[in-house]
PDB file of C-alpha atoms in Angstrom:
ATOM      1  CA  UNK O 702       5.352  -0.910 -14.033  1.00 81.00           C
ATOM      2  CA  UNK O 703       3.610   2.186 -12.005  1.00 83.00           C
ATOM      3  CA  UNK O 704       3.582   3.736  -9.103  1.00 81.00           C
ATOM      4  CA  UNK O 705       2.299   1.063  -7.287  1.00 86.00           C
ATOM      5  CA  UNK O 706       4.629  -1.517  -8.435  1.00 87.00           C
ATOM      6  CA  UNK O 707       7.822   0.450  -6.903  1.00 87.00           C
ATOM      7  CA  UNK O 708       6.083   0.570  -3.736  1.00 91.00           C
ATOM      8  CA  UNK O 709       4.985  -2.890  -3.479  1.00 93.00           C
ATOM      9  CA  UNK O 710       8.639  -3.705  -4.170  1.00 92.00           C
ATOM     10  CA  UNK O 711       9.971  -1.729  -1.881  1.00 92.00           C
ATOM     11  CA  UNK O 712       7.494  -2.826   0.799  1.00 95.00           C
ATOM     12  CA  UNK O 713       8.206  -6.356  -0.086  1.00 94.00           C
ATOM     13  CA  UNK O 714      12.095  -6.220   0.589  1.00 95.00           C
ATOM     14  CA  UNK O 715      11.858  -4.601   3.543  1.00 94.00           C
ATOM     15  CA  UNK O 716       9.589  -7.769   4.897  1.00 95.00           C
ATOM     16  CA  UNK O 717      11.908 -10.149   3.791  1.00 95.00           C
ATOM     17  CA  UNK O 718      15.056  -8.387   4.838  1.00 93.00           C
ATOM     18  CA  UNK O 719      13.306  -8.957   8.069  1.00 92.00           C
ATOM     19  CA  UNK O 720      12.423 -12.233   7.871  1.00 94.00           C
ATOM     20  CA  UNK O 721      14.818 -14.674   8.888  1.00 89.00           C
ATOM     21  CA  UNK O 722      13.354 -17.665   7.421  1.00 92.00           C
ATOM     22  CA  UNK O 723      14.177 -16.422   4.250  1.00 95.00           C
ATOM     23  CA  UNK O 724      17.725 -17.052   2.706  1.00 94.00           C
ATOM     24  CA  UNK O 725      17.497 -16.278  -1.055  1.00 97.00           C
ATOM     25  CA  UNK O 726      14.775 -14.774  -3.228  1.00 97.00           C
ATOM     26  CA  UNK O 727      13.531 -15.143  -6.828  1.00 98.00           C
ATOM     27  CA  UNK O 728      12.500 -12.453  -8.987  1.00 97.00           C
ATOM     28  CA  UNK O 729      10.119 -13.856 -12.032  1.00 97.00           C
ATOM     29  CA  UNK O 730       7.139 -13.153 -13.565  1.00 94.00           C
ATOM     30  CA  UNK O 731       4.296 -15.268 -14.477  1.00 91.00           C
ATOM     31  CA  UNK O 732       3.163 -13.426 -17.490  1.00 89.00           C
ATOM     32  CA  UNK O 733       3.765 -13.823 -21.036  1.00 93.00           C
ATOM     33  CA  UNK O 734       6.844 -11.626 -20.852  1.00 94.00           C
ATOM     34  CA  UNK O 735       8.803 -10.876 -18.129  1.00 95.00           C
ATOM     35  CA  UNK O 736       8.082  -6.925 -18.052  1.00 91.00           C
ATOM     36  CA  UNK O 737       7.440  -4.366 -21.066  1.00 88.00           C
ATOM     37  CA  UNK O 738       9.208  -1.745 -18.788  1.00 81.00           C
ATOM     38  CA  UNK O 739       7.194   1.399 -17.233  1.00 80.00           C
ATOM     39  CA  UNK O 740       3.486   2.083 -18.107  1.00 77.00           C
ATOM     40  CA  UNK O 741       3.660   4.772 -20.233  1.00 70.00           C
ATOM     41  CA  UNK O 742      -0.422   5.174 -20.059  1.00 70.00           C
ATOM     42  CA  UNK O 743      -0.311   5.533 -16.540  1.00 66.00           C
ATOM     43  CA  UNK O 744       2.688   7.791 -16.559  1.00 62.00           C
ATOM     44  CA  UNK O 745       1.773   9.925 -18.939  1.00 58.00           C
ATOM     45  CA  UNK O 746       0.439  12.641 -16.719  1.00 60.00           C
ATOM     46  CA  UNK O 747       3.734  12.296 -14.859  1.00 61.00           C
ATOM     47  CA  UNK O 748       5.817  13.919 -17.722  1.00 58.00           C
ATOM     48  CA  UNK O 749       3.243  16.452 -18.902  1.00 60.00           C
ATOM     49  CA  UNK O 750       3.704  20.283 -18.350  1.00 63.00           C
ATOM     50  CA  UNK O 751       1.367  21.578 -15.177  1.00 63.00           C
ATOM     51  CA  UNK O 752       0.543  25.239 -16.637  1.00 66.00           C
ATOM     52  CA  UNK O 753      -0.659  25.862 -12.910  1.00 71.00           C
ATOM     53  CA  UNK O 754       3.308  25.031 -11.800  1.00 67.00           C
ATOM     54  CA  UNK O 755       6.115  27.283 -12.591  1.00 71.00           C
ATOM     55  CA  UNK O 756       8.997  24.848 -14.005  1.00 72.00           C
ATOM     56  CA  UNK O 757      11.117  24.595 -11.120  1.00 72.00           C
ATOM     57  CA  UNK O 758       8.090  23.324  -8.883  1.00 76.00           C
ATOM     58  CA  UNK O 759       7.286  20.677 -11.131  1.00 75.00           C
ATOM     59  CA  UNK O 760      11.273  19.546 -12.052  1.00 75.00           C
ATOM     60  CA  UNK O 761      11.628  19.119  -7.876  1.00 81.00           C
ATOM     61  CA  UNK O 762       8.264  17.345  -8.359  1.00 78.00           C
ATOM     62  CA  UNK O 763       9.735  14.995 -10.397  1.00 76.00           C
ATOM     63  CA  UNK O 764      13.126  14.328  -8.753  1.00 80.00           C
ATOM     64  CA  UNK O 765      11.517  13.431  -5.658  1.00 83.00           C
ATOM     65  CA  UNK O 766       9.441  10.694  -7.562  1.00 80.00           C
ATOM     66  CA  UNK O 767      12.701   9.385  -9.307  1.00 80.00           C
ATOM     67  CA  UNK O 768      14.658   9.477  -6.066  1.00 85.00           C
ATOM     68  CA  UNK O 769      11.970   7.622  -4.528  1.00 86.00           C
ATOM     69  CA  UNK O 770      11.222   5.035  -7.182  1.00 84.00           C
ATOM     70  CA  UNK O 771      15.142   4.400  -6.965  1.00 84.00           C
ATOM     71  CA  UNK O 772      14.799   3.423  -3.244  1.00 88.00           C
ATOM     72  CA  UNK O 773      12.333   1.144  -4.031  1.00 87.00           C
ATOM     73  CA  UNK O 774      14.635  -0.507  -6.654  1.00 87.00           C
ATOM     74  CA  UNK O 775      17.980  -0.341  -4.273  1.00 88.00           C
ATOM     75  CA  UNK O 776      16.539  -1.940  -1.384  1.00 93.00           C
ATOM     76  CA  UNK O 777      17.032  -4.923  -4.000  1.00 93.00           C
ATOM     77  CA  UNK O 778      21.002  -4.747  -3.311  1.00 91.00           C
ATOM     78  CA  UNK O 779      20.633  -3.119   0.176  1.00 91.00           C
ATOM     79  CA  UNK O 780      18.950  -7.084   1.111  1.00 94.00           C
ATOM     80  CA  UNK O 781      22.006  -9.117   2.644  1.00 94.00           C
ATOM     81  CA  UNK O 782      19.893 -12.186   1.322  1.00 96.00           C
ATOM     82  CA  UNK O 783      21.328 -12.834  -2.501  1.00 97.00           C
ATOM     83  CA  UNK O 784      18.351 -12.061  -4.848  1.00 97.00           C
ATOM     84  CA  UNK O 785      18.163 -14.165  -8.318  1.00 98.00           C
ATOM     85  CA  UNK O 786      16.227 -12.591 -11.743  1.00 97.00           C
ATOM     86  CA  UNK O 787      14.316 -15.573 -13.593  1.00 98.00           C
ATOM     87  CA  UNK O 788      13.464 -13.910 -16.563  1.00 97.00           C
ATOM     88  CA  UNK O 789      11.601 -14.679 -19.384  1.00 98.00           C
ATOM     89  CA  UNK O 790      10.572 -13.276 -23.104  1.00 97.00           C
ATOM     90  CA  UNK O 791      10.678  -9.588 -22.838  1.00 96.00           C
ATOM     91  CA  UNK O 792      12.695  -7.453 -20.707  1.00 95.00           C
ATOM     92  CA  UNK O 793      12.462  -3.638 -21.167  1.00 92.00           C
ATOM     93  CA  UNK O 794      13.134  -0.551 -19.704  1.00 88.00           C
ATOM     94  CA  UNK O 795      12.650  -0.434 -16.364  1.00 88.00           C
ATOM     95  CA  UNK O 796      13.247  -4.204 -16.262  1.00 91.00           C
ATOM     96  CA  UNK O 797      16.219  -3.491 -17.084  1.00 93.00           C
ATOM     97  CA  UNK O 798      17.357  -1.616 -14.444  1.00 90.00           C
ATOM     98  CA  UNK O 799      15.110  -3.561 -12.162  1.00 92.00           C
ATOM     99  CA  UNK O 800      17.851  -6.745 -12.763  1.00 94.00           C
ATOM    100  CA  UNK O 801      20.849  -5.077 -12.955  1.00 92.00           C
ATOM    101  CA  UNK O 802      20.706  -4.316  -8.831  1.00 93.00           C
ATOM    102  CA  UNK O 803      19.902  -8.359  -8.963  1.00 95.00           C
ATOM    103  CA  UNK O 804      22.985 -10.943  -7.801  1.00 96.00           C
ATOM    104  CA  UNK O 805      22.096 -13.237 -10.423  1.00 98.00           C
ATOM    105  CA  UNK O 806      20.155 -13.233 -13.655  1.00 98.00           C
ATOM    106  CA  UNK O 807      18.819 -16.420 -15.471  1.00 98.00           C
ATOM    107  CA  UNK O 808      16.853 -16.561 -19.018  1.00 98.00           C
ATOM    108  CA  UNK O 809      15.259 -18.255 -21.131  1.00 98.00           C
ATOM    109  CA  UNK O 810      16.289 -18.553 -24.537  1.00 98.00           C
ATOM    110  CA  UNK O 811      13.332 -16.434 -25.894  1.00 97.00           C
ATOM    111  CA  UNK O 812      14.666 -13.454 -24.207  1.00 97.00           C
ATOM    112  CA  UNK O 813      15.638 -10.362 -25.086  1.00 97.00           C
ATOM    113  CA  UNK O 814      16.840  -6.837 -22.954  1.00 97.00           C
ATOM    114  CA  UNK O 815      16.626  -3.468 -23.987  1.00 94.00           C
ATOM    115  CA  UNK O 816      17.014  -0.095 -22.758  1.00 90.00           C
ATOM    116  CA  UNK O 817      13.946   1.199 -24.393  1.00 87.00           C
ATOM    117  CA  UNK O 818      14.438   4.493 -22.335  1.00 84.00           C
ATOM    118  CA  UNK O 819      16.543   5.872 -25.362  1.00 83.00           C
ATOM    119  CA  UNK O 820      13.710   4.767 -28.080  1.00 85.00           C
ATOM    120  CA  UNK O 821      11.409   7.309 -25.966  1.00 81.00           C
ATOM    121  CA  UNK O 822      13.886  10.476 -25.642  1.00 79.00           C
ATOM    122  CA  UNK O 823      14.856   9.272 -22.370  1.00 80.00           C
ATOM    123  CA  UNK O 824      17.700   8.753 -19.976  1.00 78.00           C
ATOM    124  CA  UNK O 825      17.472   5.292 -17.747  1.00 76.00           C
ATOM    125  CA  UNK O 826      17.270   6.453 -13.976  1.00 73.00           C
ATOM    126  CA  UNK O 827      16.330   3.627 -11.647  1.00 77.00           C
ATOM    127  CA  UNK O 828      19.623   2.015 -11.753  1.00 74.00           C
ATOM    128  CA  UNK O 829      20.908   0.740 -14.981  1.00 82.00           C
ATOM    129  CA  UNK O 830      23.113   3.416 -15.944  1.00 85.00           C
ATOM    130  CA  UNK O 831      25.014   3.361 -12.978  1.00 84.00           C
ATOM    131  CA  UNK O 832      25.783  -1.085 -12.749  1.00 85.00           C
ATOM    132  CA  UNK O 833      24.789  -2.378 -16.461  1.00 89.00           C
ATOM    133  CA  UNK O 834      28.771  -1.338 -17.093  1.00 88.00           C
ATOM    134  CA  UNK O 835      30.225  -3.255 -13.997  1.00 89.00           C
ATOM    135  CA  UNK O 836      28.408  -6.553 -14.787  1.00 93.00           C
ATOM    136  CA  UNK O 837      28.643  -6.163 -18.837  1.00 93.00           C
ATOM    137  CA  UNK O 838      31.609  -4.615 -20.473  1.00 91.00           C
ATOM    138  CA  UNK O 839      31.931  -1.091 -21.273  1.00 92.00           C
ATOM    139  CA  UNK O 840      31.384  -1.473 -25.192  1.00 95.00           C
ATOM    140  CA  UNK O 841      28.486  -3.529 -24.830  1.00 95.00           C
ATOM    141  CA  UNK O 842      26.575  -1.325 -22.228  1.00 93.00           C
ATOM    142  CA  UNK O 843      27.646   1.345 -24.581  1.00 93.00           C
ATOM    143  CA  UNK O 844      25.571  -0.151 -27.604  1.00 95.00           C
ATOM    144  CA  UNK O 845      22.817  -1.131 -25.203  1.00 92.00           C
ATOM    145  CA  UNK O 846      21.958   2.324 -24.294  1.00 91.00           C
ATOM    146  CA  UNK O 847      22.839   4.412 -27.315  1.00 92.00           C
ATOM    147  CA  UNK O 848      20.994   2.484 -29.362  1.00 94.00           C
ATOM    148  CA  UNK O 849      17.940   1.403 -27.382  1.00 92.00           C
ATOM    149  CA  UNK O 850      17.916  -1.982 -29.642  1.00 95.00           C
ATOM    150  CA  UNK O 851      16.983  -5.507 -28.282  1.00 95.00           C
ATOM    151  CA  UNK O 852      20.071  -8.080 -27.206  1.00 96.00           C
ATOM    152  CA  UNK O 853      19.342 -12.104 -27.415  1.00 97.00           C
ATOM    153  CA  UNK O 854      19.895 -13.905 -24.883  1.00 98.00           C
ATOM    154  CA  UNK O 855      22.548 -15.376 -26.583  1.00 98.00           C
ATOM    155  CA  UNK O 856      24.588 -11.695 -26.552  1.00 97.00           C
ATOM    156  CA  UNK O 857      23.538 -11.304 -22.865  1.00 97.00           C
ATOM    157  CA  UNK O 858      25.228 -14.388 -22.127  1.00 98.00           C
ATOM    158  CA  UNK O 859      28.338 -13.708 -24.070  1.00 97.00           C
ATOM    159  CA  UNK O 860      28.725 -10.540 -22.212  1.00 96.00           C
ATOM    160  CA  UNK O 861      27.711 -11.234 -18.546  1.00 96.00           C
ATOM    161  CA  UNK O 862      24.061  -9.907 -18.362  1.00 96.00           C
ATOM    162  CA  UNK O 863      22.684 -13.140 -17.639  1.00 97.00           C
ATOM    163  CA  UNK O 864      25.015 -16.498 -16.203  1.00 98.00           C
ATOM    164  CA  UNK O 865      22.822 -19.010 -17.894  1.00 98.00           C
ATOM    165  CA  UNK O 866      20.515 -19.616 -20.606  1.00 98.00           C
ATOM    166  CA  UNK O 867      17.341 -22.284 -19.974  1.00 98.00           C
ATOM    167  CA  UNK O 868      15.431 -23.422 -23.308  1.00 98.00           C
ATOM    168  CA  UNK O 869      11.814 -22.949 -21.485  1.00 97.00           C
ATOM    169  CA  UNK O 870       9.996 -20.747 -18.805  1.00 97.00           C
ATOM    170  CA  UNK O 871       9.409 -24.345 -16.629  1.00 97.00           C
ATOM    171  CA  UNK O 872      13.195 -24.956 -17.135  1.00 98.00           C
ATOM    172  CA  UNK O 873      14.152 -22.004 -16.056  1.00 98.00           C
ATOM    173  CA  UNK O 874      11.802 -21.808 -13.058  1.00 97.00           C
ATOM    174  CA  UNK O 875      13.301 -25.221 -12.236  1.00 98.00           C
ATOM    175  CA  UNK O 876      16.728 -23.565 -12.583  1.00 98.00           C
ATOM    176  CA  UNK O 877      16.187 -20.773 -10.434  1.00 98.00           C
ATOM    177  CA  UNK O 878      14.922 -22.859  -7.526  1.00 98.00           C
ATOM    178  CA  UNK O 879      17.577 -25.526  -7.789  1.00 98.00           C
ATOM    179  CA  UNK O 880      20.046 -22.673  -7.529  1.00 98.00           C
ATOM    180  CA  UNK O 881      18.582 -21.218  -4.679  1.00 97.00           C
ATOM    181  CA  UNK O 882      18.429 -24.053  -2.810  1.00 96.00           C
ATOM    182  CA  UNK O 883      22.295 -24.652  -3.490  1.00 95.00           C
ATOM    183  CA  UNK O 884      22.870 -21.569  -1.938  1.00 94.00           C
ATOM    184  CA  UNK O 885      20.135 -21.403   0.735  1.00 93.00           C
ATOM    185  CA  UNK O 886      21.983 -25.030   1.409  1.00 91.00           C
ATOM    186  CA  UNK O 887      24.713 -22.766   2.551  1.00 91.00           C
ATOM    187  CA  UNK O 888      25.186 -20.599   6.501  1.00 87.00           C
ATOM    188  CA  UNK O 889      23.167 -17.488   5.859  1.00 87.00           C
ATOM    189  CA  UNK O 890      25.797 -16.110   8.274  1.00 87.00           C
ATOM    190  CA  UNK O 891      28.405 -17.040   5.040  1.00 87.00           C
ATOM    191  CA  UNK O 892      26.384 -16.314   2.082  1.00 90.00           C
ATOM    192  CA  UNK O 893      24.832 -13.038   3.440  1.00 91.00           C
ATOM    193  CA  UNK O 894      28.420 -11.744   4.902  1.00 87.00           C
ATOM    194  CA  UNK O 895      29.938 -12.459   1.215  1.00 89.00           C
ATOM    195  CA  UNK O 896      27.020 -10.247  -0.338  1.00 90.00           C
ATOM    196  CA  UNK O 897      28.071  -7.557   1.986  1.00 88.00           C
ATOM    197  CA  UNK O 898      31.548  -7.149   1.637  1.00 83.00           C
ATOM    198  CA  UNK O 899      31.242  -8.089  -2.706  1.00 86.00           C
ATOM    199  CA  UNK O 900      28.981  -4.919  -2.283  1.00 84.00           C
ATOM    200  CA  UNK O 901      31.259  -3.220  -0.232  1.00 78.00           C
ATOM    201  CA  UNK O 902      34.138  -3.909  -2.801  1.00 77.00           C
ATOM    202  CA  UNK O 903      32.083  -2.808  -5.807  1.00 77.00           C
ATOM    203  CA  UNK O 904      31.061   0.523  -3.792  1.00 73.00           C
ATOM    204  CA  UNK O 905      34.643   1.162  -2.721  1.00 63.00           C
ATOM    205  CA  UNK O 906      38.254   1.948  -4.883  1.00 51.00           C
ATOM    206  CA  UNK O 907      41.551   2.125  -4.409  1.00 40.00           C
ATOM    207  CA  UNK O 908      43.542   4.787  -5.516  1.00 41.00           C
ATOM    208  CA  UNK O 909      47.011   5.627  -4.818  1.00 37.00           C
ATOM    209  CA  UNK O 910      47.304   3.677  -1.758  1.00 39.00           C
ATOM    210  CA  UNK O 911      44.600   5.231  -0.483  1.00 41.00           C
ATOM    211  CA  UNK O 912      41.172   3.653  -0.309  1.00 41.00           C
ATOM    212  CA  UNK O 913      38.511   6.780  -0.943  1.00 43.00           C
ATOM    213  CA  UNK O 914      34.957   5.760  -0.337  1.00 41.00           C
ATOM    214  CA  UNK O 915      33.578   6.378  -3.937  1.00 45.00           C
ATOM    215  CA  UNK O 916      29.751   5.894  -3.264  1.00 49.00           C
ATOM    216  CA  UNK O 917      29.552   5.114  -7.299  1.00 49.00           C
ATOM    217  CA  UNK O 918      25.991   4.229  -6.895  1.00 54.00           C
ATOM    218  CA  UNK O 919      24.238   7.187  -4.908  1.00 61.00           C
ATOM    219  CA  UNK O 920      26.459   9.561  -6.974  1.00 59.00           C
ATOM    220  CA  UNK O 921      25.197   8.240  -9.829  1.00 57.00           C
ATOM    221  CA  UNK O 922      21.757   7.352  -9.116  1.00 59.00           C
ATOM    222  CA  UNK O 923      21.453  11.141  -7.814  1.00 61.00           C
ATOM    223  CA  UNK O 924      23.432  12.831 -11.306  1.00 53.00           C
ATOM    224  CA  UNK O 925      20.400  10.834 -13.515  1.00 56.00           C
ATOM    225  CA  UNK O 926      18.070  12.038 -10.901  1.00 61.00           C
ATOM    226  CA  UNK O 927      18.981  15.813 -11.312  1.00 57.00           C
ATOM    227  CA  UNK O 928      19.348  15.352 -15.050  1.00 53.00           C
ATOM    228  CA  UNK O 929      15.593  13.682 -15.917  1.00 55.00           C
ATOM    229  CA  UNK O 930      14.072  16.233 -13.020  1.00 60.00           C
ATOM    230  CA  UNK O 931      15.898  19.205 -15.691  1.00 55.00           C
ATOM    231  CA  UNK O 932      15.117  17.317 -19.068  1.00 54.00           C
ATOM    232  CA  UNK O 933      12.103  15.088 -19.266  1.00 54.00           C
ATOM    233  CA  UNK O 934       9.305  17.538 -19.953  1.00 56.00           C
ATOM    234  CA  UNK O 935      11.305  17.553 -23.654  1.00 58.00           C
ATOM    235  CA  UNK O 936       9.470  18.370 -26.942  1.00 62.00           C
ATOM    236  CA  UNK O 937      11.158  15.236 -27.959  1.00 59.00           C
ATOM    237  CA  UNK O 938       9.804  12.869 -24.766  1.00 61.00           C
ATOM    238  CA  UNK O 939       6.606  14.091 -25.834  1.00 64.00           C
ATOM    239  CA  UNK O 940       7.039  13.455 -29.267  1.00 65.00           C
ATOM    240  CA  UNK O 941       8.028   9.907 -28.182  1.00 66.00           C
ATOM    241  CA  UNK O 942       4.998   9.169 -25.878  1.00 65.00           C
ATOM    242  CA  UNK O 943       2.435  10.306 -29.043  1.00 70.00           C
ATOM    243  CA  UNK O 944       4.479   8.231 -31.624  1.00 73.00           C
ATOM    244  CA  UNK O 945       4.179   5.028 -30.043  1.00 63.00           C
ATOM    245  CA  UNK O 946       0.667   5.547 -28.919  1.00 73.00           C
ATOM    246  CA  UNK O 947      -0.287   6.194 -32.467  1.00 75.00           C
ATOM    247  CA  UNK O 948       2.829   3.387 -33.632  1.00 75.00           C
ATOM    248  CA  UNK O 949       4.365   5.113 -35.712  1.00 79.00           C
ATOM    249  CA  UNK O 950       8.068   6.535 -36.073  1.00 76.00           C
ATOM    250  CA  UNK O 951       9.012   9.219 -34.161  1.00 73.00           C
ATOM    251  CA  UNK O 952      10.463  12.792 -34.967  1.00 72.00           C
ATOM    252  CA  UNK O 953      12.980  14.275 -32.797  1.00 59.00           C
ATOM    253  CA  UNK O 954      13.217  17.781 -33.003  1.00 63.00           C
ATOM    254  CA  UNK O 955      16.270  18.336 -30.629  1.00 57.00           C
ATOM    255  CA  UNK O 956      18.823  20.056 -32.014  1.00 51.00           C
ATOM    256  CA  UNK O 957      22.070  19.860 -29.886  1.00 48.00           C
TER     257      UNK O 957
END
């Protein structure tokens, strides 16, 4: 994933939000994995210190990039059309959060999720922070991002990060179309209006009688925002980047 990739995806949903003649979409890859996550390569230059910037410039630099690779990534939820993840093999990082704004998420059984943002001295801002909780449990989210470690697709089934497990990528290509023909089967008037208002209920809460518009997501996705934009140009995010270049361990010298 790079820069270009958010944009294409962005540009993408707003043509098929458009486009009637579409009623459900898949999300796959045709790879050998489904996505390693962000290229750190091509990013690299994106975290690094501008000596020709004071700090502030380059920290409202970098929120602005964040907030707009997170539009790319919510126009995924913000499509009335329900949108189904077919993944495959590995599923890192900013795969991660690229699912969790998808309806539906299907694996194979080689597959495995992880939010390798922590591994790399990093907090997970396009997305995952703010919904891996509501479609997992707490607990298991929890783990997930404190620890950074790989789940099976076996534990992402047990916990609701996937609904079903397929024992190859043509089964589980087969899978995903057969599904979305069930629902494309379906009035888009229905299917589309129950998207809306299950987003509506997720985005909305009810407290004492009184139903407060809670705006969980955009509160959320802008805290991460502001926090990366203050913390990523980190000793240890730097320390990360070099020690998997060179694969080897890394150490953090963060001392809080």
């Amino acid at each position: 994933m790079d820069d270009g990739f958010f944009t294409a995806v962005g540009k993408a949903f707003d043509q098929i939000i458009n486009d009637s003649d579409i009623r459900v979409i898949i999300i796959r890859s045709e790879g050998k994995l489904f996505t390693a996550g962000l290229d750190l390569k091509s990013a690299g230059g994106l975290f690094a210190s501008d000596d020709t910037k004071d700090k502030a410039t380059q920290s409202l630099e970098f929120y602005h990039l964040i907030k707009r690779w997170q539009k790319c990534f919510s126009k995924i939820q913000e499509c009335p059309k329900p949108v189904i993840a077919a993944i495959h093999n590995k599923c890192i990082g900013g795969g991660v959060d690229l699912i969790s704004w998808c309806d539906i998420r299907l694996c194979t059984a080689d597959a495995e999720f992880a939010i390798k943002e922590t591994k790399l001295a990093m907090v997970a801002d396009l997305g995952t922070m703010q919904r891996i909780g509501r479609i997992t449990s707490q607990g298991f989210a929890r783990e997930m991002a404190f620890t950074g470690e790989p789940v099976s697709a076996d534990r992402a089934l047990q916990f609701g990060l996937v609904n079903q497990i397929y024992p190859t990528v043509d089964a589980l290509v087969e899978g995903a179309r057969k599904l979305a023909l069930q629902i494309a089967e379906n009035s888009p008037l229905a299917v589309q209006g129950s998207k809306i208002v299950l987003n509506h209920a997720d985005e909305h809460s009810q407290v004492d009688g009184n139903f407060l518009l809670s705006h969980l997501n955009d509160a959320g996705l802008e805290y991460i925002s502001l926090w990366n934009a203050a913390f990523l140009q980190s000793g240890d995010l730097g320390e990360a980047v070099v020690s998997w270049m060179e694969k080897r361990k890394p150490t953090f010298r963060s001392k809080l």
